[in-house]
Amino acid sequence: MAYSMARETLGLTQRGQIDTPQISFAAIEIDLVKWKGDMLAVGVTEKDMAKDENLKFKNSILLKLDKQLGGLLSEASSEEDFTGKVGQSTVLRLPGLGSKRIGLIGLGSTPSEIVSYRNLGETLGEAAKTSKSSKIAITLSSSEGLSAKSKIAIASAIATGVVLGTYEDNRFKSEPKKLSLKSVEILGLGTGSEIDKKLKCAEDVCSGIIFGKELVNAPANVLTPGILAGEAMRIAFDYSDVFTATILDVEQCKQLKMGSYLGVAAASANPPHFIHLCYKPPGGAVKTKLALVGKGLTFDSGGYNIKTGPACLIELMKFDMGGAAAVFGAAKSLGQIKPAGVEVHFIVAACENMISGTGMRPGDIVTASNGKTIEVNNTDAEGRLTLADALVYACNQDVGKIVDLATLTGACVVALGRSIAGVFTPSDDLAKEVLAASEVTGEKLWRMPMEESYWESMKSEVADMVNTGGREGGAITAALFLKQFVDEKVQWMHIDMAGPVWNDKNKSATGFGVATLVEWVLNNSS
């Protein structure tokens, strides 16, 4: 399959290549004192930092390192007021070890969640970047009592954190920084094929997360619907042994009667592209068919209900395709992992929501591809209109389960904040599956009610429904709207990720959703 992608010229801005950090990971066993490299880091709990009456560490690993350093580690940690709390870290350049530096990273009182170890890895990655280290190692001061399975999961989480902690999106800077880190060795958590396999899988997932981040970070003058379709085609080209791609243009969407989606796209000078990637395993029978559907608004002005005011975030509406980014990020990862026994459809109705004389107006009625009619009482509730036709299309792929992801409502952000995505589904079984996957990845999901009585606010006098109800329960009514376009025989879940798609502190995309989607697909593979 030939691959080519047009380049946008608006503003003459061209992005650099998506550059995943090239870091090698290895799990080894070695005497910490003898390990040689740029930095040896130790993840410590508050309990590990306890000292006896002689101000000596009670923890055996810290005591051994401190003895080798002539008591300087104990002395320096006291001077730095390092107690092992979450978020604390200190890097010291002390003579006496094979490593140039030693770092202590706090894990808190009892790190019970896997996300604690991912955060440990991110802190280590940031420290390695700051110190321009090329080779680093990480160990835990207390790993006794951990099962072999837990150790493997912790090693994977640390590796994920390191990659994401060192990553910077430099594509649009005139003088991008170069990453020094090349090698990470994980000490004391076991060795062998199982942990090596898990570390390789972590690298594959990270490449998808970074891909998702860079799709969201790209400005709308660079990432148009056509360019997003080109990125999907690139996935199919790079992993042509397991992927095929179908891109539908306006005329083809008209033939499928996607009036809801095309109504949103009508105002933009950049034409819509309906994107369908299909993953089929390289060998063996397919036992499960899944669909991942992502909202793909590469820019959302609000349409005639234009976004106004300081809280409207119109300057950040490039992230309104965060659902699509999660779906394609997962596709990239799965193209490398190649799970058996599962067929996965990745579906995105990509377009822009703009303003022009050809655009959709408040009060217009559009007809979705399942024949249902929608009175558009707010053009800024456009994502659900595109998802309506995408969900109908997904159901027609003969899948048993569908998960859609969308930066859909501000109401969900008000309810759950910036760190947690809302989950809506009529299926208890599907809820258990996806929530279990999120527990493994550390991405925060919270199941929300689908209160059927709220549908009353979505009824129209002139059509089958309106596209938005009142302010109260806005995330719930949005999910109830989407439900109208899903076959009752299909298990379906909607994830509203409007909060966690973006990190306000870092002013950057998070890559949210990729890891959980990959984990869920792997759990459905044979």
XYZ file of C-alpha atoms in Angstrom:
526
model
C 0.000 0.000 0.000
C 1.490 3.326 -1.024
C 1.641 6.014 1.627
C 1.764 9.747 1.167
C 0.609 12.701 3.221
C -0.015 16.291 2.182
C 1.663 19.111 4.098
C -0.281 22.104 5.350
C 1.091 25.580 4.649
C -1.084 27.891 6.814
C 1.374 30.048 8.744
C 4.236 28.229 6.991
C 4.568 26.029 10.059
C 5.992 22.572 9.512
C 6.326 20.097 12.337
C 9.325 17.928 12.979
C 9.201 14.160 13.099
C 7.485 12.405 15.998
C 10.489 11.248 18.020
C 9.979 8.574 20.665
C 12.918 8.493 23.123
C 15.255 5.653 22.115
C 16.071 4.162 25.516
C 17.108 0.559 26.150
C 15.780 -1.178 29.269
C 17.227 -4.208 31.042
C 16.373 -6.006 34.276
C 19.546 -7.226 35.998
C 20.873 -8.391 39.358
C 24.081 -6.736 40.599
C 25.639 -5.452 43.801
C 24.489 -1.823 43.999
C 27.882 -0.690 45.210
C 29.530 -2.133 42.104
C 27.054 -0.775 39.561
C 28.681 1.766 37.251
C 26.923 4.564 35.430
C 25.802 8.185 35.660
C 23.108 7.867 38.323
C 21.855 5.189 40.714
C 18.344 5.993 41.992
C 16.571 4.352 44.916
C 12.811 4.456 45.416
C 12.206 4.790 49.165
C 9.175 4.850 51.444
C 8.897 6.999 54.550
C 9.463 3.872 56.637
C 12.708 3.139 54.762
C 14.125 6.491 55.875
C 13.886 5.597 59.568
C 17.188 5.767 61.505
C 18.394 4.287 64.786
C 19.752 6.155 67.813
C 23.125 6.442 66.053
C 21.490 8.098 63.023
C 22.145 4.984 60.924
C 19.574 3.742 58.417
C 17.533 0.756 59.570
C 16.843 -0.234 55.956
C 19.510 -2.701 54.821
C 19.964 -1.295 51.282
C 20.267 2.300 52.417
C 22.584 1.239 55.244
C 24.859 -0.586 52.784
C 25.040 2.419 50.461
C 25.601 4.778 53.368
C 28.477 2.701 54.696
C 30.123 2.748 51.286
C 29.713 6.525 51.236
C 31.130 6.988 54.721
C 27.840 8.170 56.226
C 27.401 10.990 53.705
C 24.049 9.666 52.406
C 22.498 9.785 55.881
C 23.993 13.191 56.543
C 22.907 14.657 53.189
C 19.348 13.278 53.403
C 18.964 14.931 56.828
C 20.310 18.243 55.564
C 17.994 18.090 52.545
C 15.082 17.211 54.900
C 14.333 14.212 52.678
C 11.809 11.926 54.413
C 10.544 9.757 51.529
C 7.246 11.566 51.062
C 5.498 11.395 47.687
C 6.896 14.065 45.386
C 10.198 14.381 47.234
C 13.429 13.684 45.402
C 17.064 14.562 45.822
C 20.077 13.864 43.624
C 23.506 13.954 45.242
C 26.975 13.824 43.712
C 28.952 11.829 46.267
C 32.287 9.977 45.856
C 32.553 6.322 46.827
C 30.215 4.476 44.439
C 30.526 3.251 40.873
C 27.833 5.766 39.917
C 28.561 9.477 39.586
C 25.350 10.429 41.371
C 22.897 8.824 43.759
C 19.240 9.787 43.806
C 16.541 9.209 46.412
C 12.914 9.351 45.236
C 10.018 9.304 47.696
C 7.213 6.760 47.399
C 5.215 7.917 50.423
C 4.003 5.756 53.297
C 2.794 2.637 51.457
C 2.780 2.679 47.626
C -0.263 0.474 47.003
C -1.148 1.718 43.507
C 0.841 0.970 40.363
C 0.649 4.659 39.408
C 3.040 5.366 42.308
C 5.778 3.489 40.462
C 4.979 5.178 37.162
C 5.356 8.514 38.966
C 8.660 7.231 40.379
C 9.824 6.536 36.832
C 8.717 9.968 35.609
C 10.638 11.667 38.420
C 13.695 9.585 37.578
C 13.369 10.464 33.894
C 13.154 14.162 34.664
C 16.202 13.908 36.972
C 18.162 12.064 34.283
C 17.234 14.760 31.769
C 18.312 17.552 34.112
C 21.637 15.885 34.919
C 22.169 14.892 31.262
C 22.742 11.297 32.326
C 23.310 8.658 29.659
C 23.129 5.511 31.794
C 21.012 5.194 34.937
C 19.760 2.462 37.253
C 16.769 2.229 39.578
C 16.060 -0.049 42.534
C 13.641 -0.164 45.453
C 14.922 -0.051 48.997
C 12.128 -2.442 50.041
C 11.183 -5.120 47.513
C 11.035 -8.092 49.858
C 7.551 -9.532 50.165
C 6.598 -8.568 46.617
C 5.374 -11.410 44.413
C 7.120 -12.130 41.120
C 4.008 -10.848 39.308
C 4.054 -7.586 41.296
C 7.747 -7.069 40.597
C 7.170 -7.419 36.854
C 4.247 -4.961 36.978
C 6.330 -2.480 38.987
C 9.267 -2.745 36.575
C 6.908 -2.073 33.668
C 5.388 0.955 35.415
C 8.827 2.389 36.198
C 9.969 1.936 32.586
C 6.801 3.646 31.327
C 7.395 6.547 33.685
C 11.016 6.972 32.614
C 10.122 7.197 28.927
C 7.306 9.672 29.540
C 9.370 11.649 32.056
C 12.206 12.179 29.584
C 9.955 12.969 26.612
C 9.581 16.545 25.364
C 7.589 17.689 22.354
C 10.170 19.768 20.499
C 8.685 19.581 16.993
C 7.714 23.223 16.771
C 10.842 24.721 18.357
C 13.559 26.159 16.171
C 16.297 24.627 18.353
C 15.021 21.311 19.798
C 16.861 19.734 22.715
C 18.618 16.391 22.377
C 18.026 13.620 24.923
C 21.142 12.209 26.578
C 19.585 9.134 28.225
C 20.311 5.887 26.388
C 20.188 3.080 28.966
C 18.100 2.210 32.046
C 18.812 -0.832 34.209
C 16.212 -2.018 36.698
C 17.833 -3.719 39.676
C 16.432 -6.134 42.209
C 13.054 -6.858 40.603
C 14.025 -10.097 38.897
C 15.401 -11.191 35.556
C 14.316 -13.477 32.733
C 12.084 -13.656 29.693
C 8.852 -12.646 31.459
C 10.137 -9.332 32.747
C 11.964 -8.656 29.460
C 8.718 -9.255 27.561
C 6.839 -6.892 29.869
C 9.468 -4.181 29.469
C 9.240 -4.489 25.671
C 5.446 -4.198 25.920
C 5.861 -1.067 28.067
C 8.051 0.482 25.358
C 5.398 -0.328 22.743
C 2.656 1.262 24.845
C 4.822 4.346 25.436
C 5.292 4.819 21.705
C 1.493 4.906 21.365
C 1.092 7.325 24.281
C 3.690 9.676 22.783
C 2.018 9.423 19.376
C -1.294 10.327 21.015
C 0.309 13.255 22.854
C 1.803 14.662 19.686
C -1.454 14.402 17.777
C -3.194 16.442 20.486
C -0.308 18.923 20.856
C -0.218 19.684 17.135
C -1.984 22.982 16.326
C -5.041 23.012 14.115
C -3.212 24.721 11.251
C -0.930 21.676 11.096
C -3.225 18.794 12.090
C -6.288 19.091 9.860
C -8.757 16.237 9.239
C -6.778 15.315 6.129
C -3.484 15.192 8.011
C -5.086 13.089 10.763
C -6.249 10.675 8.072
C -2.679 10.629 6.748
C -1.358 9.695 10.193
C -3.827 6.797 10.291
C -2.653 5.708 6.876
C 0.913 5.794 8.165
C -0.016 3.287 10.891
C -1.533 0.989 8.266
C 1.587 1.370 6.125
C 4.056 0.768 8.982
C 2.168 -2.319 10.239
C 0.715 -3.561 6.978
C 0.926 -7.182 8.158
C -1.957 -6.550 10.578
C -3.644 -3.278 9.523
C -5.805 -2.071 6.652
C -7.112 1.470 6.243
C -10.276 2.891 4.716
C -10.718 6.662 4.359
C -14.173 7.875 3.287
C -14.606 11.262 1.594
C -17.691 13.492 1.627
C -19.427 11.730 -1.254
C -18.891 8.306 0.290
C -20.236 9.581 3.626
C -23.296 10.935 1.818
C -23.903 7.496 0.327
C -23.890 6.112 3.874
C -26.348 8.888 4.869
C -24.081 10.355 7.581
C -26.044 13.596 7.801
C -25.238 14.217 11.449
C -21.456 14.089 10.899
C -21.551 16.018 7.614
C -23.677 18.756 9.204
C -20.872 19.520 11.647
C -18.235 19.474 8.902
C -20.173 21.674 6.448
C -18.677 25.062 7.426
C -14.992 24.203 7.152
C -12.702 24.794 4.180
C -10.866 21.637 5.260
C -12.984 18.670 4.133
C -13.931 15.891 6.564
C -12.299 12.457 6.473
C -14.029 9.432 7.951
C -11.236 7.111 9.095
C -11.460 3.350 9.634
C -8.431 1.253 10.581
C -8.896 -2.481 10.982
C -6.507 -4.693 12.952
C -6.535 -8.435 12.261
C -4.087 -10.777 14.019
C -1.269 -12.197 11.892
C -2.406 -15.789 12.423
C -5.065 -17.941 14.049
C -8.804 -17.568 14.450
C -10.522 -14.358 15.554
C -12.533 -15.000 18.714
C -13.491 -11.430 19.665
C -14.353 -8.335 17.626
C -13.997 -4.916 19.232
C -14.390 -1.305 18.106
C -12.694 1.804 19.468
C -14.370 5.045 18.418
C -12.725 8.434 19.004
C -14.089 11.951 18.688
C -11.994 13.662 16.027
C -12.682 17.411 16.021
C -9.298 18.793 14.975
C -10.623 22.242 15.906
C -13.875 23.345 17.525
C -14.846 27.009 17.271
C -18.316 26.194 18.622
C -19.904 27.030 15.276
C -22.601 29.717 15.366
C -22.829 29.101 19.122
C -19.254 30.341 19.152
C -17.097 29.808 22.214
C -16.736 33.131 24.036
C -15.360 34.319 27.360
C -12.151 33.573 29.262
C -13.269 30.090 30.373
C -14.241 28.816 26.928
C -10.698 27.551 26.145
C -11.111 28.201 22.420
C -7.319 28.537 22.101
C -7.013 24.913 23.312
C -9.672 23.430 21.053
C -6.953 21.604 19.150
C -7.379 18.995 21.918
C -10.960 18.264 20.871
C -9.606 15.277 18.963
C -8.163 13.725 22.155
C -10.447 10.716 21.746
C -9.142 10.113 18.230
C -5.573 10.489 19.511
C -6.190 7.821 22.164
C -7.667 5.465 19.574
C -4.818 5.908 17.079
C -2.209 5.780 19.855
C -3.643 2.425 20.888
C -3.576 1.306 17.249
C 0.121 2.150 16.960
C 0.944 0.193 20.124
C -1.135 -2.817 19.103
C 0.516 -2.838 15.684
C 3.790 -3.519 17.502
C 2.431 -5.950 20.113
C 0.250 -7.914 17.647
C -2.179 -9.662 20.032
C -3.749 -12.911 18.856
C -7.409 -13.849 18.588
C -8.879 -10.334 18.507
C -10.034 -8.088 15.651
C -10.157 -4.364 16.415
C -11.772 -1.553 14.441
C -10.487 1.994 15.045
C -13.044 4.548 13.870
C -12.839 8.352 13.781
C -15.182 10.838 12.065
C -12.616 13.617 11.626
C -13.660 17.191 10.839
C -13.602 20.811 12.051
C -16.495 22.759 13.580
C -16.225 26.203 11.995
C -18.424 29.136 10.923
C -19.400 30.056 7.353
C -22.375 30.586 5.110
C -22.466 26.846 4.392
C -22.399 25.902 8.063
C -24.962 24.262 10.303
C -27.228 26.742 12.118
C -28.988 26.535 15.478
C -32.440 25.106 14.806
C -31.371 23.007 11.820
C -32.463 19.363 11.704
C -29.951 16.718 10.631
C -30.549 13.038 9.930
C -28.108 10.407 11.179
C -27.230 7.245 9.273
C -29.640 5.120 11.340
C -32.516 7.377 10.218
C -32.991 9.251 13.489
C -33.489 13.010 13.253
C -31.805 15.583 15.489
C -32.775 19.203 16.099
C -29.534 21.127 16.568
C -30.304 23.518 19.418
C -26.583 24.177 20.036
C -23.872 23.957 17.389
C -21.252 23.705 20.155
C -22.597 20.288 21.123
C -21.088 18.975 17.911
C -18.950 16.061 19.071
C -21.958 13.869 19.797
C -23.277 14.562 16.292
C -20.089 13.194 14.721
C -20.006 10.262 17.144
C -23.604 9.350 16.272
C -22.696 8.328 12.727
C -19.385 6.818 13.864
C -21.205 4.584 16.376
C -23.727 3.433 13.767
C -20.821 2.603 11.442
C -19.038 0.708 14.239
C -22.111 -1.399 14.977
C -22.242 -2.339 11.288
C -18.765 -3.927 11.589
C -20.300 -6.905 13.437
C -18.439 -6.147 16.674
C -19.473 -7.389 20.113
C -18.120 -4.483 22.174
C -17.580 -0.770 21.535
C -15.718 1.793 23.608
C -15.929 5.421 22.518
C -13.716 8.197 23.904
C -14.442 11.881 23.617
C -13.605 15.277 25.070
C -17.364 15.685 25.186
C -18.618 17.866 28.032
C -17.499 20.560 30.423
C -20.090 19.096 32.779
C -17.929 16.020 33.288
C -14.959 18.217 34.190
C -17.110 20.060 36.745
C -18.215 16.727 38.232
C -14.879 14.864 38.300
C -12.149 17.471 37.876
C -9.132 17.415 35.593
C -7.693 14.024 36.541
C -10.633 11.623 36.192
C -12.630 10.540 33.140
C -16.300 9.658 33.416
C -17.491 6.236 32.289
C -21.035 5.635 31.079
C -22.356 2.204 30.108
C -25.489 0.072 30.511
C -23.241 -3.030 30.698
C -21.921 -4.050 34.110
C -19.667 -6.643 32.470
C -18.021 -4.117 30.162
C -17.632 -1.676 33.048
C -15.751 -4.327 35.045
C -13.467 -5.095 32.091
C -12.449 -1.516 31.329
C -12.190 -0.420 34.970
C -9.964 -3.444 35.668
C -7.736 -2.392 32.761
C -7.501 1.145 34.152
C -6.457 -0.229 37.552
C -3.456 -1.832 35.845
C -2.468 1.311 33.935
C -3.170 3.835 36.675
C -5.469 5.962 34.495
C -8.394 7.171 36.598
C -11.940 6.306 35.527
C -15.160 6.724 37.482
C -18.456 5.103 36.519
C -21.320 7.576 36.250
C -25.084 6.882 36.226
C -27.147 6.718 33.055
C -30.371 8.128 34.479
C -33.016 7.369 31.857
C -35.487 9.915 33.279
C -33.091 12.680 32.179
C -33.908 11.831 28.549
C -37.045 13.953 28.884
C -34.895 17.062 28.503
C -33.593 15.753 25.165
C -36.967 15.446 23.441
C -37.812 17.721 20.507
C -41.172 18.936 19.240
C -40.016 18.802 15.616
C -37.476 15.932 15.483
C -36.659 12.701 17.314
C -34.380 14.530 19.756
C -32.379 17.680 20.391
C -28.606 17.525 20.620
C -28.299 19.033 24.088
C -30.489 19.366 27.179
C -30.212 21.730 30.100
C -27.123 22.495 32.204
C -28.007 19.952 34.878
C -26.597 16.461 34.294
C -25.040 17.513 31.004
C -22.539 14.633 30.862
C -25.342 12.130 31.519
C -27.666 13.501 28.829
C -24.759 13.485 26.370
C -24.211 9.772 27.060
C -27.938 9.095 26.721
C -27.824 10.844 23.338
C -25.018 8.565 22.130
C -26.935 5.508 23.301
C -29.585 6.239 20.642
C -27.073 5.248 17.960
C -25.836 1.950 19.418
C -27.357 -1.435 18.581
C -28.903 -2.959 21.714
C -27.090 -6.238 21.007
C -23.690 -4.551 21.313
C -21.990 -3.889 24.656
C -21.085 -0.200 24.640
C -19.189 2.243 26.837
C -18.700 5.987 26.545
C -15.655 7.603 28.202
C -15.827 11.385 28.658
C -12.164 12.406 28.899
C -12.592 16.185 28.698
C -10.737 16.599 32.014
C -7.641 14.387 31.776
C -6.847 15.022 28.085
C -4.713 18.061 28.983
C -2.176 18.921 31.699
C -2.610 22.590 32.590
C 0.621 22.694 34.595
C 2.781 21.384 31.749
C 0.601 22.980 29.057
C 0.708 19.725 27.160
C -1.364 16.692 26.210
C -1.338 13.705 28.560
C -1.855 10.816 26.145
C -4.768 9.735 28.349
C -6.639 6.597 27.339
C -3.994 4.878 25.223
C -2.641 2.596 27.957
C -6.086 1.545 29.197
C -7.345 0.789 25.677
C -4.290 -1.349 24.945
C -4.652 -3.221 28.237
C -8.350 -3.837 27.562
C -7.691 -5.170 24.060
C -4.907 -7.446 25.367
C -7.275 -8.780 28.023
C -9.735 -9.645 25.241
C -7.090 -11.413 23.145
C -6.461 -15.141 23.321
